[in-house]
Short mmCIF file of C-alpha atoms in Angstrom, two decimals:
data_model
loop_
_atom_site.label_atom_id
_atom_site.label_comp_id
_atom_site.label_asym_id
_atom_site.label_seq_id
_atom_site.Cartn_x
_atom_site.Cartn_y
_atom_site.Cartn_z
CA UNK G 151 29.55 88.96 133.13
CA UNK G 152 27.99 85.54 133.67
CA UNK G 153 24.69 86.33 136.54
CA UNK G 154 24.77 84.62 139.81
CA UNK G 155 22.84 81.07 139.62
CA UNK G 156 22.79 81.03 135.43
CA UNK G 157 24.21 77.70 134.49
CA UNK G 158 24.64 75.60 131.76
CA UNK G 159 26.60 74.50 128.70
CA UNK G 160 27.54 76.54 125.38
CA UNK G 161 29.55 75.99 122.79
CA UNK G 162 32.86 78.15 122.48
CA UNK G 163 34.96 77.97 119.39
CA UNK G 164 38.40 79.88 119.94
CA UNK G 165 41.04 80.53 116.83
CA UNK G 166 44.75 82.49 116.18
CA UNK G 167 45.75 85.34 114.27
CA UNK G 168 48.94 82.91 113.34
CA UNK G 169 46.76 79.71 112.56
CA UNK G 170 43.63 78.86 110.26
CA UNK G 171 42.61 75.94 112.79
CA UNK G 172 39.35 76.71 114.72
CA UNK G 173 39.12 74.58 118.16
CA UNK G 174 35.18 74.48 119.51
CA UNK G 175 34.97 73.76 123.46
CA UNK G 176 31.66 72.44 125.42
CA UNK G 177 32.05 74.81 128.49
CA UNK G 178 29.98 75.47 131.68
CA UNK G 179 28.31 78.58 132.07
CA UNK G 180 29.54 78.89 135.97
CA UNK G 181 28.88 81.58 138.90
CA UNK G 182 31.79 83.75 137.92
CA UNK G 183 33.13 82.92 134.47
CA UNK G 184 32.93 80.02 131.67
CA UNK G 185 35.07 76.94 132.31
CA UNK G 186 36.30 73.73 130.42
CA UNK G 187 37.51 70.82 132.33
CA UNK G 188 38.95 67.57 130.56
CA UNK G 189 39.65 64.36 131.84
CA UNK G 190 39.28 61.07 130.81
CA UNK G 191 36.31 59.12 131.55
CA UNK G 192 37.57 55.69 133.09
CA UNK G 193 41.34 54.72 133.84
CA UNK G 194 42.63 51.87 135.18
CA UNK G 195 43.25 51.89 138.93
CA UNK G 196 47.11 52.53 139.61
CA UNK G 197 47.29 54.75 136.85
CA UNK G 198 48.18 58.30 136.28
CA UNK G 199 45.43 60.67 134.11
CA UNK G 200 45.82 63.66 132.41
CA UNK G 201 43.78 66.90 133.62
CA UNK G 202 43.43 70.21 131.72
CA UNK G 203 41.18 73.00 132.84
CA UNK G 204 40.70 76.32 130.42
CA UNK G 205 38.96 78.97 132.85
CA UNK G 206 37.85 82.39 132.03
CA UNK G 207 37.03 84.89 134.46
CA UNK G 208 33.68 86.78 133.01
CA UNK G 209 33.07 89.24 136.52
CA UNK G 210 34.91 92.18 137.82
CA UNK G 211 35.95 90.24 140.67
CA UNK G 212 39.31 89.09 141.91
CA UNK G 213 38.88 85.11 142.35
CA UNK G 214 41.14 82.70 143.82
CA UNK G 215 40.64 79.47 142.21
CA UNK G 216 41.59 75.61 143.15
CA UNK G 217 41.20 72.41 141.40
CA UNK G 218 41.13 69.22 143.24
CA UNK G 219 40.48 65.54 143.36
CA UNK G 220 37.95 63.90 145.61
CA UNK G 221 38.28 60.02 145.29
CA UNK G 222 35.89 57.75 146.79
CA UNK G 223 36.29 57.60 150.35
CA UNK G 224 35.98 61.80 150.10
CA UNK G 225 39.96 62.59 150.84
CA UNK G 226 40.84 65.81 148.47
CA UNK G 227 43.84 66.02 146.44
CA UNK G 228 44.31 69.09 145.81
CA UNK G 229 46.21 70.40 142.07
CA UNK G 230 46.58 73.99 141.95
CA UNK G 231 45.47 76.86 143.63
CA UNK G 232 45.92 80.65 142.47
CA UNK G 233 44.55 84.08 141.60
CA UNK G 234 42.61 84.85 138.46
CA UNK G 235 42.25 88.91 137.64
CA UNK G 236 39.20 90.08 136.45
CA UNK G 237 38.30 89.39 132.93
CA UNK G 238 40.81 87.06 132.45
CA UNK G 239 41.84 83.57 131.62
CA UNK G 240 43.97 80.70 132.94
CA UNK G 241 45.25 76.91 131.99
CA UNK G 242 45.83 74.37 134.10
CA UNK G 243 47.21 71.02 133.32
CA UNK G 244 48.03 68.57 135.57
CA UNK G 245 48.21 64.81 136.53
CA UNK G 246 45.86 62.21 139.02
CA UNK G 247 46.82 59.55 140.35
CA UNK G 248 44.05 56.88 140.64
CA UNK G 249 44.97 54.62 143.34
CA UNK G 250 41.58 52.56 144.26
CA UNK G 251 38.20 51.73 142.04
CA UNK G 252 35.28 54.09 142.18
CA UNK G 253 34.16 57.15 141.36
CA UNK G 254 36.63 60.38 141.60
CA UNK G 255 35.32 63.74 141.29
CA UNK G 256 37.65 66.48 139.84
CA UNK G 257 36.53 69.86 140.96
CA UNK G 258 37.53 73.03 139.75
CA UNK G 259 36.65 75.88 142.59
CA UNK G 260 36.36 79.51 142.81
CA UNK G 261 36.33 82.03 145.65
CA UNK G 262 36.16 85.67 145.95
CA UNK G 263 38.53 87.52 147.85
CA UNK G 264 36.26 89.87 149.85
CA UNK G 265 32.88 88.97 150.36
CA UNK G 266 31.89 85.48 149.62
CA UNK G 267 31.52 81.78 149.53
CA UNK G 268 33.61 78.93 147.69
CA UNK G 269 31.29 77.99 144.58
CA UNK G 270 31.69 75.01 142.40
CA UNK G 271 32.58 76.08 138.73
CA UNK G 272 32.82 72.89 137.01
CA UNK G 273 33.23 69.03 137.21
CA UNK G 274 33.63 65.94 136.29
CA UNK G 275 33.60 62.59 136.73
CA UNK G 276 36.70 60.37 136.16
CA UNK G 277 35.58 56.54 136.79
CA UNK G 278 38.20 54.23 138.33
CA UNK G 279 37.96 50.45 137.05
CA UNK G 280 39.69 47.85 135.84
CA UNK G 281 39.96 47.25 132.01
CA UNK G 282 37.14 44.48 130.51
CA UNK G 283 39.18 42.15 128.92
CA UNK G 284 38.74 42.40 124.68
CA UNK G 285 37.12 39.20 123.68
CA UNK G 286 39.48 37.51 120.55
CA UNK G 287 37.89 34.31 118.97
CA UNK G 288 40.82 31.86 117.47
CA UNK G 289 39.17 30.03 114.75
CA UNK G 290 41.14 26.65 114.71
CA UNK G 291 40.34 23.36 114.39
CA UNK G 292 41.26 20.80 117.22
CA UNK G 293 44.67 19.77 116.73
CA UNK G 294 45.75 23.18 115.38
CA UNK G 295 44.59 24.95 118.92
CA UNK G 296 45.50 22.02 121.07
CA UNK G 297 49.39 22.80 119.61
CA UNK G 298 49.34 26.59 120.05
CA UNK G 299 46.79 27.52 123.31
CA UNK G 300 49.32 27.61 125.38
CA UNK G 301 51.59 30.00 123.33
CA UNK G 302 48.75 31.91 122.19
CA UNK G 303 47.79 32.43 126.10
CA UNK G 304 51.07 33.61 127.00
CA UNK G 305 51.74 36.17 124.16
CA UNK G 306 47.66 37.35 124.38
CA UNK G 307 47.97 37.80 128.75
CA UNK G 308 45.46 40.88 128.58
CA UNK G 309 42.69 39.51 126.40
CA UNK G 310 40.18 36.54 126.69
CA UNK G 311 40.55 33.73 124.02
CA UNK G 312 37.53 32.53 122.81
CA UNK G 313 38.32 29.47 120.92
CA UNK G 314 35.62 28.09 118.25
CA UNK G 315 35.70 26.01 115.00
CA UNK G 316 32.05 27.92 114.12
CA UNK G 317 32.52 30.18 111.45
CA UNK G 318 28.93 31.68 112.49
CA UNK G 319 30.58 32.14 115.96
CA UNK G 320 33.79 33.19 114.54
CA UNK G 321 31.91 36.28 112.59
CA UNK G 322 30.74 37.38 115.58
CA UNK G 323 33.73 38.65 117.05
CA UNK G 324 35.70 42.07 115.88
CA UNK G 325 39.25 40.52 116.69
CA UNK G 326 40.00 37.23 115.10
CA UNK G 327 42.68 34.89 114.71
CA UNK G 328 43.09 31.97 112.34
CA UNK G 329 45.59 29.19 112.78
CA UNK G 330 46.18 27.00 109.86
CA UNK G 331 46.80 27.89 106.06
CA UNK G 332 44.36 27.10 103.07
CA UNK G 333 44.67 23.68 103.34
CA UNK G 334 43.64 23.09 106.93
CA UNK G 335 40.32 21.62 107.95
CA UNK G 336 37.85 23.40 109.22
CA UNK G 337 39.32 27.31 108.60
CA UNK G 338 40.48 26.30 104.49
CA UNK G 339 37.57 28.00 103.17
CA UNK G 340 37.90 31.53 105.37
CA UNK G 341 42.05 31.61 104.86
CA UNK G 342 41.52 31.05 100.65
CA UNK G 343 38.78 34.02 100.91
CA UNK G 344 41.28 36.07 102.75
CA UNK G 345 44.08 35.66 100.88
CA UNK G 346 42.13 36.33 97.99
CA UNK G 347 41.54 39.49 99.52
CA UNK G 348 44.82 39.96 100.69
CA UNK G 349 46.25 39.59 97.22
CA UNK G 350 44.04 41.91 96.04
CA UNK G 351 45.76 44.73 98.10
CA UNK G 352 49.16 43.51 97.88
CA UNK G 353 49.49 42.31 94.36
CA UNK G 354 50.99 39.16 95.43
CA UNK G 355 49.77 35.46 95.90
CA UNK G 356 50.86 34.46 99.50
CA UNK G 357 48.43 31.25 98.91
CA UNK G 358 50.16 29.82 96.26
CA UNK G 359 53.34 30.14 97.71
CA UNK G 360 52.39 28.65 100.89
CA UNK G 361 51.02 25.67 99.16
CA UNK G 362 53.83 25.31 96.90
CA UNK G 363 56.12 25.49 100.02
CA UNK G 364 58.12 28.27 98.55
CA UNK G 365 56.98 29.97 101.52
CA UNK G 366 57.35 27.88 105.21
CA UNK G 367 55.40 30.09 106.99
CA UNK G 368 53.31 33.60 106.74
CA UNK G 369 51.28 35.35 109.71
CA UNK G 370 49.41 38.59 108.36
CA UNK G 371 47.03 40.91 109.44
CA UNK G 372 44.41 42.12 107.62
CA UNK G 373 40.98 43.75 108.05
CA UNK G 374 38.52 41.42 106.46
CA UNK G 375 34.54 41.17 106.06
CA UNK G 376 32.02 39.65 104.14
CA UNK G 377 33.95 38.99 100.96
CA UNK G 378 35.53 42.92 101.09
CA UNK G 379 38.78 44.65 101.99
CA UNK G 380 39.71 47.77 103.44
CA UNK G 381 43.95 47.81 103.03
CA UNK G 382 43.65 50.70 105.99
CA UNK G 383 41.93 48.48 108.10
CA UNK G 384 39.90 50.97 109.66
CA UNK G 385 36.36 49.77 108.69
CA UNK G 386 35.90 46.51 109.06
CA UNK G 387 37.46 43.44 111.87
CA UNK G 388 41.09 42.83 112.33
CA UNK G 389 41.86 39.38 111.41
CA UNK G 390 45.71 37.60 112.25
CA UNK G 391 46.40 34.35 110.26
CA UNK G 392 49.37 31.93 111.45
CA UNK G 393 50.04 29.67 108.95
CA UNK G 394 52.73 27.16 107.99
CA UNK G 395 53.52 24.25 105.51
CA UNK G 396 52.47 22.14 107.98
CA UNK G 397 51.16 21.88 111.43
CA UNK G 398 54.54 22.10 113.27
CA UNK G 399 55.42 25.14 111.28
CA UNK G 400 52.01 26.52 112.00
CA UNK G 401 53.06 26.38 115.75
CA UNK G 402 56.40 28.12 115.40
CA UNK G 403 54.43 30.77 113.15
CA UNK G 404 52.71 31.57 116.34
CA UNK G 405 55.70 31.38 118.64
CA UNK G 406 57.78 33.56 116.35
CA UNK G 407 55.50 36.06 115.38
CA UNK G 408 52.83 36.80 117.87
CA UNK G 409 54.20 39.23 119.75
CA UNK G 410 54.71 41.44 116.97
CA UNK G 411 51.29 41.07 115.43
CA UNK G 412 49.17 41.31 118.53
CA UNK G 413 49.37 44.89 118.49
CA UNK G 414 47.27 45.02 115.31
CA UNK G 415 44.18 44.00 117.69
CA UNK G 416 43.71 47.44 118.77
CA UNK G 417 45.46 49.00 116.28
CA UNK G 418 44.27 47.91 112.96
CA UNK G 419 46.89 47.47 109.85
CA UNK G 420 47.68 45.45 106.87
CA UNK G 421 51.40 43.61 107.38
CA UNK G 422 52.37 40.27 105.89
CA UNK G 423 55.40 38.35 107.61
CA UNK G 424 56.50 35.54 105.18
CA UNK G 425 59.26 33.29 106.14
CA UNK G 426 61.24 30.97 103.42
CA UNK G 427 63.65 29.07 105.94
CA UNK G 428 63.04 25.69 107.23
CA UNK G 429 62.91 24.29 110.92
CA UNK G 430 64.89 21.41 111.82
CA UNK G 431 62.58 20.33 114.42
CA UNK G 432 59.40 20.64 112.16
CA UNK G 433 61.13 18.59 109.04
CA UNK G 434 62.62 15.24 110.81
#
């Protein structure tokens, strides 16, 4: 039995007779038993969030138990409410809903049923914001970004472009896109290095191609840094290259194949899109 007023945090590590896996919890050291609440830190306001609750009942004492919401202006939502039998356990998942930004406060009560006062078992704080923007720096030169900004903006909506022709400034940033292929002014130097790179992991020469025009277009995604690749892309900054035969084909590289590749940003990979047909518009 956990003591009346001893508090605090242990670690808990719980197994199976049918599984090898071994799961170790944080939980509080309540009034009447241990208890592990989980919710996400910060979600977006409008959204719905996940809440678990793993409560075991250390005393001799029937409890009845509620977990509930308290959002910012102090109204209480509450998410379940029942018994819990001496020396035993319960688990609870539910779903939030956080409808305005602030702080919410997800409680997970206990009361006796004979003699005795509601006490708080556990909590936590779920903040209520909206999302930062994720910063992506398009290394172009002029011309290149002045010809796909505006498609760039439109398939890109939820991030902040950050356009440069700074290398320095470009290294800066964890998500980065190049337009332009080896060729171009300004990002020539960074797309040879990379496709050096590239080649390296996929055992075939996308420059070369590109430059002999066998190849009209290619947008890849890579991880890249410092001269090293990671084909994983888990290690090092995600880096998306459109690039065509030309500066027209550069463009429709970006039109055509942005929306597929932006999901690389936050999810890091390796993919290479190479296209060998030609564009009417891009060749009178």
């Amino acid at each position: 039995m956990v003591c009346e007023g001893c508090r605090g945090k242990v670690r808990r590590y719980y197994g199976s007779l049918f599984s090898n896996r071994v799961e170790a919890k944080w939980v509080v050291l309540g009034t009447f038993g241990e208890c592990h609440l989980s919710v996400p830190r910060e979600v977006p306001p409008g959204e719905t969030y996940d809440v678990s609750l793993d409560y075991m009942n250390t005393s001799f004492r029937f409890l009845r138990g509620r977990l509930y919401v308290k959002d910012p202006e102090g109204h209480e939502e509450n998410l379940w409410t029942g018994n819990i039998y001496p020396k035993s356990s319960i688990t609870v998942k539910e779903e939030a809903k956080a409808d305005i930004e602030g702080k919410y406060m997800v409680k997970f009560d206990v009361k006796p049923f004979l003699l005795g006062s509601p006490v708080t078992e556990c909590s936590k704080a779920v903040e209520v914001k909206k999302p930062v923007p994720k910063k992506v720096v398009v290394f172009a030169n002029e011309i290149d970004w002045e010809l796909c900004k505006d498609d760039l903006q439109d398939c890109l909506r939820d991030k902040e472009l950050v356009w440069t022709q700074s290398i320095s400034e470009y290294e800066k940033y964890d998500a980065r896109i190049i337009l332009g292929g080896p060729k171009a002014k300004v990002v020539g130097g960074e797309v040879q290095r990379i496709c050096r790179e590239k080649e390296r992991c996929m055992n075939e020469d996308y420059c070369d191609k590109l430059c002999k025009k066998e190849y009209t277009m290619v947008a890849m995604a890579c991880a890249s840094l410092g001269g090293r690749y990671h084909c994983e892309g888990e290690e090092y900054p995600i880096v998306i290259v459109f690039m065509g035969y030309n500066r027209c084909y550069t463009e429709h590289c970006v039109r055509m194949y942005c929306g597929e590749l932006k999901g690389f940003i936050d999810d890091p990979s390796g993919p290479v899109i190479a296209y060998k047909g030609v564009i009417r518009e891009c060749e009178s």
